[in-house]
mmCIF file of C-alpha atoms in Angstrom:
data_model
loop_
_atom_site.group_PDB
_atom_site.id
_atom_site.type_symbol
_atom_site.label_atom_id
_atom_site.label_comp_id
_atom_site.label_asym_id
_atom_site.label_seq_id
_atom_site.Cartn_x
_atom_site.Cartn_y
_atom_site.Cartn_z
ATOM 1 C CA ASP A 314 66.697 -17.919 -5.111
ATOM 2 C CA ALA A 315 65.363 -20.052 -2.251
ATOM 3 C CA GLY A 316 64.632 -18.255 0.960
ATOM 4 C CA VAL A 317 65.020 -19.647 4.458
ATOM 5 C CA THR A 318 63.314 -23.012 4.832
ATOM 6 C CA GLN A 319 62.262 -24.831 7.997
ATOM 7 C CA SER A 320 60.944 -28.275 8.783
ATOM 8 C CA PRO A 321 58.632 -29.591 9.959
ATOM 9 C CA THR A 322 55.804 -27.082 9.661
ATOM 10 C CA HIS A 323 53.903 -28.368 12.666
ATOM 11 C CA LEU A 324 54.808 -30.729 15.455
ATOM 12 C CA ILE A 325 52.962 -32.160 18.450
ATOM 13 C CA LYS A 326 54.980 -33.620 21.309
ATOM 14 C CA THR A 327 54.306 -34.849 24.807
ATOM 15 C CA ARG A 328 55.757 -33.259 27.932
ATOM 16 C CA GLY A 329 59.194 -34.722 28.723
ATOM 17 C CA GLN A 330 59.985 -35.687 25.136
ATOM 18 C CA GLN A 331 62.763 -34.284 22.963
ATOM 19 C CA VAL A 332 62.369 -32.460 19.643
ATOM 20 C CA THR A 333 64.634 -31.458 16.743
ATOM 21 C CA LEU A 334 63.787 -28.627 14.379
ATOM 22 C CA ARG A 335 65.672 -27.944 11.150
ATOM 23 C CA CYS A 336 66.589 -24.841 9.159
ATOM 24 C CA SER A 337 68.302 -24.188 5.835
ATOM 25 C CA PRO A 338 69.559 -20.624 5.352
ATOM 26 C CA LYS A 339 68.994 -18.387 2.380
ATOM 27 C CA SER A 340 71.491 -18.912 -0.422
ATOM 28 C CA GLY A 341 74.706 -16.993 0.258
ATOM 29 C CA HIS A 342 74.068 -16.744 4.009
ATOM 30 C CA ASP A 343 76.271 -18.468 6.572
ATOM 31 C CA THR A 344 74.871 -17.228 9.899
ATOM 32 C CA VAL A 345 71.768 -18.773 11.457
ATOM 33 C CA SER A 346 69.787 -17.525 14.438
ATOM 34 C CA TRP A 347 66.853 -19.139 16.254
ATOM 35 C CA TYR A 348 63.937 -17.344 17.902
ATOM 36 C CA GLN A 349 60.963 -18.465 19.985
ATOM 37 C CA GLN A 350 57.637 -16.681 19.618
ATOM 38 C CA ALA A 351 54.968 -17.375 22.210
ATOM 39 C CA LEU A 352 51.366 -16.578 21.351
ATOM 40 C CA GLY A 353 50.697 -12.842 21.347
ATOM 41 C CA GLN A 354 54.331 -11.848 21.887
ATOM 42 C CA GLY A 355 57.293 -10.771 19.820
ATOM 43 C CA PRO A 356 60.023 -13.292 18.963
ATOM 44 C CA GLN A 357 62.703 -13.913 21.598
ATOM 45 C CA PHE A 358 66.316 -14.661 20.615
ATOM 46 C CA ILE A 359 67.503 -18.161 21.548
ATOM 47 C CA PHE A 360 71.001 -18.373 20.005
ATOM 48 C CA GLN A 361 73.056 -17.765 16.880
ATOM 49 C CA TYR A 362 75.439 -20.070 15.018
ATOM 50 C CA TYR A 363 78.369 -18.995 12.904
ATOM 51 C CA GLU A 364 81.221 -21.204 11.650
ATOM 52 C CA GLU A 365 79.523 -24.197 13.303
ATOM 53 C CA GLU A 366 79.759 -22.664 16.767
ATOM 54 C CA GLU A 367 77.271 -20.975 19.063
ATOM 55 C CA ARG A 368 78.357 -17.346 19.102
ATOM 56 C CA GLN A 369 75.606 -15.616 21.084
ATOM 57 C CA ARG A 370 72.890 -16.926 23.386
ATOM 58 C CA GLY A 371 69.742 -15.444 24.841
ATOM 59 C CA ASN A 372 68.098 -16.210 28.187
ATOM 60 C CA PHE A 373 67.148 -19.805 27.527
ATOM 61 C CA PRO A 374 68.017 -22.874 29.644
ATOM 62 C CA ASP A 375 70.502 -25.546 28.606
ATOM 63 C CA ARG A 376 67.598 -27.725 27.500
ATOM 64 C CA PHE A 377 67.804 -25.668 24.321
ATOM 65 C CA SER A 378 70.803 -26.625 22.215
ATOM 66 C CA GLY A 379 71.758 -26.398 18.592
ATOM 67 C CA HIS A 380 74.111 -27.365 15.863
ATOM 68 C CA GLN A 381 75.318 -25.923 12.583
ATOM 69 C CA PHE A 382 76.550 -28.118 9.758
ATOM 70 C CA PRO A 383 79.305 -27.396 7.205
ATOM 71 C CA ASN A 384 76.634 -26.488 4.613
ATOM 72 C CA TYR A 385 75.393 -23.785 7.086
ATOM 73 C CA SER A 386 72.090 -25.535 7.825
ATOM 74 C CA SER A 387 71.166 -25.752 11.478
ATOM 75 C CA GLU A 388 69.209 -27.749 14.024
ATOM 76 C CA LEU A 389 67.509 -26.661 17.228
ATOM 77 C CA ASN A 390 67.102 -29.344 19.890
ATOM 78 C CA VAL A 391 64.881 -29.029 22.935
ATOM 79 C CA ASN A 392 65.084 -31.685 25.668
ATOM 80 C CA ALA A 393 62.639 -32.485 28.465
ATOM 81 C CA LEU A 394 59.821 -30.527 26.841
ATOM 82 C CA LEU A 395 57.575 -28.408 29.045
ATOM 83 C CA LEU A 396 54.088 -27.148 28.297
ATOM 84 C CA GLY A 397 55.595 -23.640 28.186
ATOM 85 C CA ASP A 398 57.790 -24.614 25.248
ATOM 86 C CA SER A 399 54.711 -24.530 23.021
ATOM 87 C CA ALA A 400 55.451 -21.740 20.553
ATOM 88 C CA LEU A 401 56.360 -20.799 17.004
ATOM 89 C CA TYR A 402 60.066 -21.391 16.436
ATOM 90 C CA LEU A 403 61.608 -19.131 13.823
ATOM 91 C CA CYS A 404 64.938 -19.442 12.078
ATOM 92 C CA ALA A 405 66.686 -16.427 10.559
ATOM 93 C CA SER A 406 69.726 -16.214 8.336
ATOM 94 C CA SER A 407 72.078 -13.426 7.331
ATOM 95 C CA PRO A 408 75.361 -12.960 5.475
ATOM 96 C CA THR A 409 78.596 -13.372 7.368
ATOM 97 C CA MET A 410 78.813 -11.539 10.633
ATOM 98 C CA GLY A 411 82.396 -12.609 11.225
ATOM 99 C CA ASP A 412 84.143 -9.291 10.897
ATOM 100 C CA ARG A 413 81.609 -6.562 10.465
ATOM 101 C CA GLY A 414 83.563 -3.601 11.736
ATOM 102 C CA GLY A 415 80.411 -2.261 13.345
ATOM 103 C CA ASP A 416 78.205 -2.916 10.320
ATOM 104 C CA SER A 417 75.087 -5.008 10.540
ATOM 105 C CA TYR A 418 73.272 -7.225 8.099
ATOM 106 C CA GLU A 419 69.603 -7.726 7.357
ATOM 107 C CA GLN A 420 68.144 -10.914 8.796
ATOM 108 C CA TYR A 421 65.623 -13.002 6.848
ATOM 109 C CA PHE A 422 63.180 -15.352 8.525
ATOM 110 C CA GLY A 423 61.778 -18.725 7.588
ATOM 111 C CA PRO A 424 58.093 -19.686 7.851
ATOM 112 C CA GLY A 425 58.560 -21.219 11.302
ATOM 113 C CA THR A 426 57.769 -24.501 13.028
ATOM 114 C CA ARG A 427 54.734 -24.492 15.289
ATOM 115 C CA LEU A 428 55.428 -26.754 18.267
ATOM 116 C CA THR A 429 52.626 -27.895 20.548
ATOM 117 C CA VAL A 430 53.510 -29.686 23.782
ATOM 118 C CA THR A 431 50.675 -31.614 25.430
ATOM 119 C CA GLY C 742 69.225 -5.437 27.531
ATOM 120 C CA ILE C 743 67.844 -2.948 25.066
ATOM 121 C CA GLN C 744 64.156 -2.031 25.409
ATOM 122 C CA VAL C 745 61.911 -1.693 22.359
ATOM 123 C CA GLU C 746 58.503 -0.080 22.673
ATOM 124 C CA GLN C 747 55.934 0.000 19.880
ATOM 125 C CA SER C 748 52.842 2.151 19.716
ATOM 126 C CA PRO C 749 49.955 1.954 19.397
ATOM 127 C CA PRO C 750 49.407 -1.688 20.402
ATOM 128 C CA ASP C 751 46.295 -1.893 18.231
ATOM 129 C CA LEU C 752 45.138 0.103 15.231
ATOM 130 C CA ILE C 753 41.828 -0.153 13.384
ATOM 131 C CA LEU C 754 41.666 1.572 10.009
ATOM 132 C CA GLN C 755 39.130 2.084 7.283
ATOM 133 C CA GLU C 756 40.354 1.026 3.863
ATOM 134 C CA GLY C 757 42.100 3.945 2.195
ATOM 135 C CA ALA C 758 43.210 5.615 5.433
ATOM 136 C CA ASN C 759 46.804 6.526 6.312
ATOM 137 C CA SER C 760 48.554 5.582 9.531
ATOM 138 C CA THR C 761 51.820 5.901 11.452
ATOM 139 C CA LEU C 762 53.381 3.237 13.668
ATOM 140 C CA ARG C 763 56.115 4.183 16.109
ATOM 141 C CA CYS C 764 59.092 2.300 17.550
ATOM 142 C CA ASN C 765 61.181 3.707 20.410
ATOM 143 C CA PHE C 766 64.394 2.057 21.560
ATOM 144 C CA SER C 767 66.468 2.632 24.656
ATOM 145 C CA ASP C 768 70.038 2.655 23.324
ATOM 146 C CA SER C 769 72.089 3.151 20.185
ATOM 147 C CA VAL C 770 71.688 0.414 17.576
ATOM 148 C CA ASN C 771 73.425 -0.728 14.430
ATOM 149 C CA ASN C 772 70.417 -2.482 12.915
ATOM 150 C CA LEU C 773 66.706 -1.754 12.801
ATOM 151 C CA GLN C 774 64.224 -3.780 10.813
ATOM 152 C CA TRP C 775 60.452 -3.569 10.290
ATOM 153 C CA PHE C 776 58.495 -6.771 9.677
ATOM 154 C CA HIS C 777 54.926 -7.689 8.826
ATOM 155 C CA GLN C 778 53.788 -11.011 10.267
ATOM 156 C CA ASN C 779 51.099 -12.681 8.222
ATOM 157 C CA PRO C 780 48.348 -14.895 9.723
ATOM 158 C CA TRP C 781 50.484 -18.005 9.128
ATOM 159 C CA GLY C 782 53.339 -16.601 11.192
ATOM 160 C CA GLN C 783 55.760 -15.708 8.411
ATOM 161 C CA LEU C 784 57.794 -12.588 9.149
ATOM 162 C CA ILE C 785 58.038 -10.566 5.968
ATOM 163 C CA ASN C 786 60.868 -8.058 5.676
ATOM 164 C CA LEU C 787 59.573 -4.541 5.079
ATOM 165 C CA PHE C 788 62.586 -2.339 5.736
ATOM 166 C CA TYR C 789 66.180 -2.599 6.871
ATOM 167 C CA ILE C 790 66.671 0.943 8.141
ATOM 168 C CA PRO C 791 69.262 1.661 10.863
ATOM 169 C CA SER C 792 69.023 5.324 9.848
ATOM 170 C CA GLY C 793 67.446 7.550 7.227
ATOM 171 C CA THR C 794 64.303 7.238 5.140
ATOM 172 C CA LYS C 795 63.174 4.564 2.688
ATOM 173 C CA GLN C 796 60.061 4.024 0.632
ATOM 174 C CA ASN C 797 58.573 0.927 -0.937
ATOM 175 C CA GLY C 798 55.257 1.463 -2.673
ATOM 176 C CA ARG C 799 52.631 2.545 -0.161
ATOM 177 C CA LEU C 800 54.975 1.956 2.754
ATOM 178 C CA SER C 801 57.752 4.187 3.962
ATOM 179 C CA ALA C 802 59.933 4.312 7.045
ATOM 180 C CA THR C 803 62.125 6.816 8.824
ATOM 181 C CA THR C 804 64.685 6.146 11.552
ATOM 182 C CA VAL C 805 66.157 8.997 13.600
ATOM 183 C CA ALA C 806 68.990 7.122 15.282
ATOM 184 C CA THR C 807 70.170 10.082 17.373
ATOM 185 C CA GLU C 808 66.710 10.359 18.951
ATOM 186 C CA ARG C 809 66.199 6.581 19.159
ATOM 187 C CA TYR C 810 62.975 6.135 17.268
ATOM 188 C CA SER C 811 61.631 4.865 13.980
ATOM 189 C CA LEU C 812 58.332 5.444 12.205
ATOM 190 C CA LEU C 813 56.522 3.230 9.703
ATOM 191 C CA TYR C 814 53.973 4.935 7.457
ATOM 192 C CA ILE C 815 51.181 3.086 5.721
ATOM 193 C CA SER C 816 49.345 5.104 3.078
ATOM 194 C CA SER C 817 46.050 4.255 1.353
ATOM 195 C CA SER C 818 45.695 1.149 3.515
ATOM 196 C CA GLN C 819 44.244 -2.045 2.059
ATOM 197 C CA THR C 820 42.727 -5.080 3.770
ATOM 198 C CA THR C 821 45.865 -7.034 2.873
ATOM 199 C CA ASP C 822 47.837 -4.688 5.151
ATOM 200 C CA SER C 823 46.152 -6.296 8.171
ATOM 201 C CA GLY C 824 48.423 -8.197 10.516
ATOM 202 C CA VAL C 825 51.047 -7.575 13.168
ATOM 203 C CA TYR C 826 53.896 -5.167 12.504
ATOM 204 C CA PHE C 827 57.120 -5.666 14.443
ATOM 205 C CA CYS C 828 60.087 -3.410 14.936
ATOM 206 C CA ALA C 829 63.350 -5.167 15.834
ATOM 207 C CA VAL C 830 66.734 -3.699 16.732
ATOM 208 C CA GLU C 831 70.269 -5.000 17.176
ATOM 209 C CA ARG C 832 72.779 -3.411 19.519
ATOM 210 C CA TYR C 833 76.114 -4.618 18.087
ATOM 211 C CA ASP C 834 75.517 -8.095 19.564
ATOM 212 C CA TYR C 835 74.204 -10.114 16.597
ATOM 213 C CA LYS C 836 70.728 -10.618 18.103
ATOM 214 C CA LEU C 837 67.491 -8.868 17.190
ATOM 215 C CA SER C 838 65.360 -7.579 20.069
ATOM 216 C CA PHE C 839 61.703 -7.246 19.109
ATOM 217 C CA GLY C 840 58.970 -4.952 20.307
ATOM 218 C CA ALA C 841 55.568 -6.324 21.288
ATOM 219 C CA GLY C 842 54.135 -5.397 17.903
ATOM 220 C CA THR C 843 51.269 -3.297 16.568
ATOM 221 C CA THR C 844 48.182 -5.218 15.429
ATOM 222 C CA VAL C 845 46.659 -3.489 12.410
ATOM 223 C CA THR C 846 43.132 -4.252 11.243
ATOM 224 C CA VAL C 847 41.991 -2.683 7.977
ATOM 225 C CA ARG C 848 38.231 -2.785 7.391
ATOM 226 C CA ALA C 849 36.680 -2.703 3.929
#
């Protein structure tokens, strides 16, 4: 049973460029969330996708956008890169959160993409 | 938003020692997870424990939801237990809020 996968593993970009990161959820999961982890800090929630729509968003500017495909995989796009965008970007997946009736589901994380902006 | 505080920030142990990590949170939650982050950045699921007690080998965890805290116990620590331990909670809003982590160093 494949876990959450992410690509690429590492990426170096120049300030002002655009980047696309990719995530495939764990088998049987249809909800994908993205997190940013700066050096020495805990991960920060960026947004979550369910049924190909952004359902919840954290405190990140519009330069951060995403997409979910019919096969539940997801992309994170960051435009106009800043030096401060250098971080580990983590993708997490979970089973459906559509109608939970107050229940929650365990989230599983991928290995991350380490982005360096120079 | 919900506040998550982890203590201690750093912990140095001799191999074979026991330890307790604490996570306090500021509001009621419907999800609490403990993770171990390895040196390559991978977050490894340790426990999904919104309430109650669970054990997995040398690790165990207890969450007292009514008092808004969770404890992670490491017994007979090994050098492979080194790394950063994160507590993360969800307050009915689909997103996990993480603490700052506890960095554990186990010395042989």
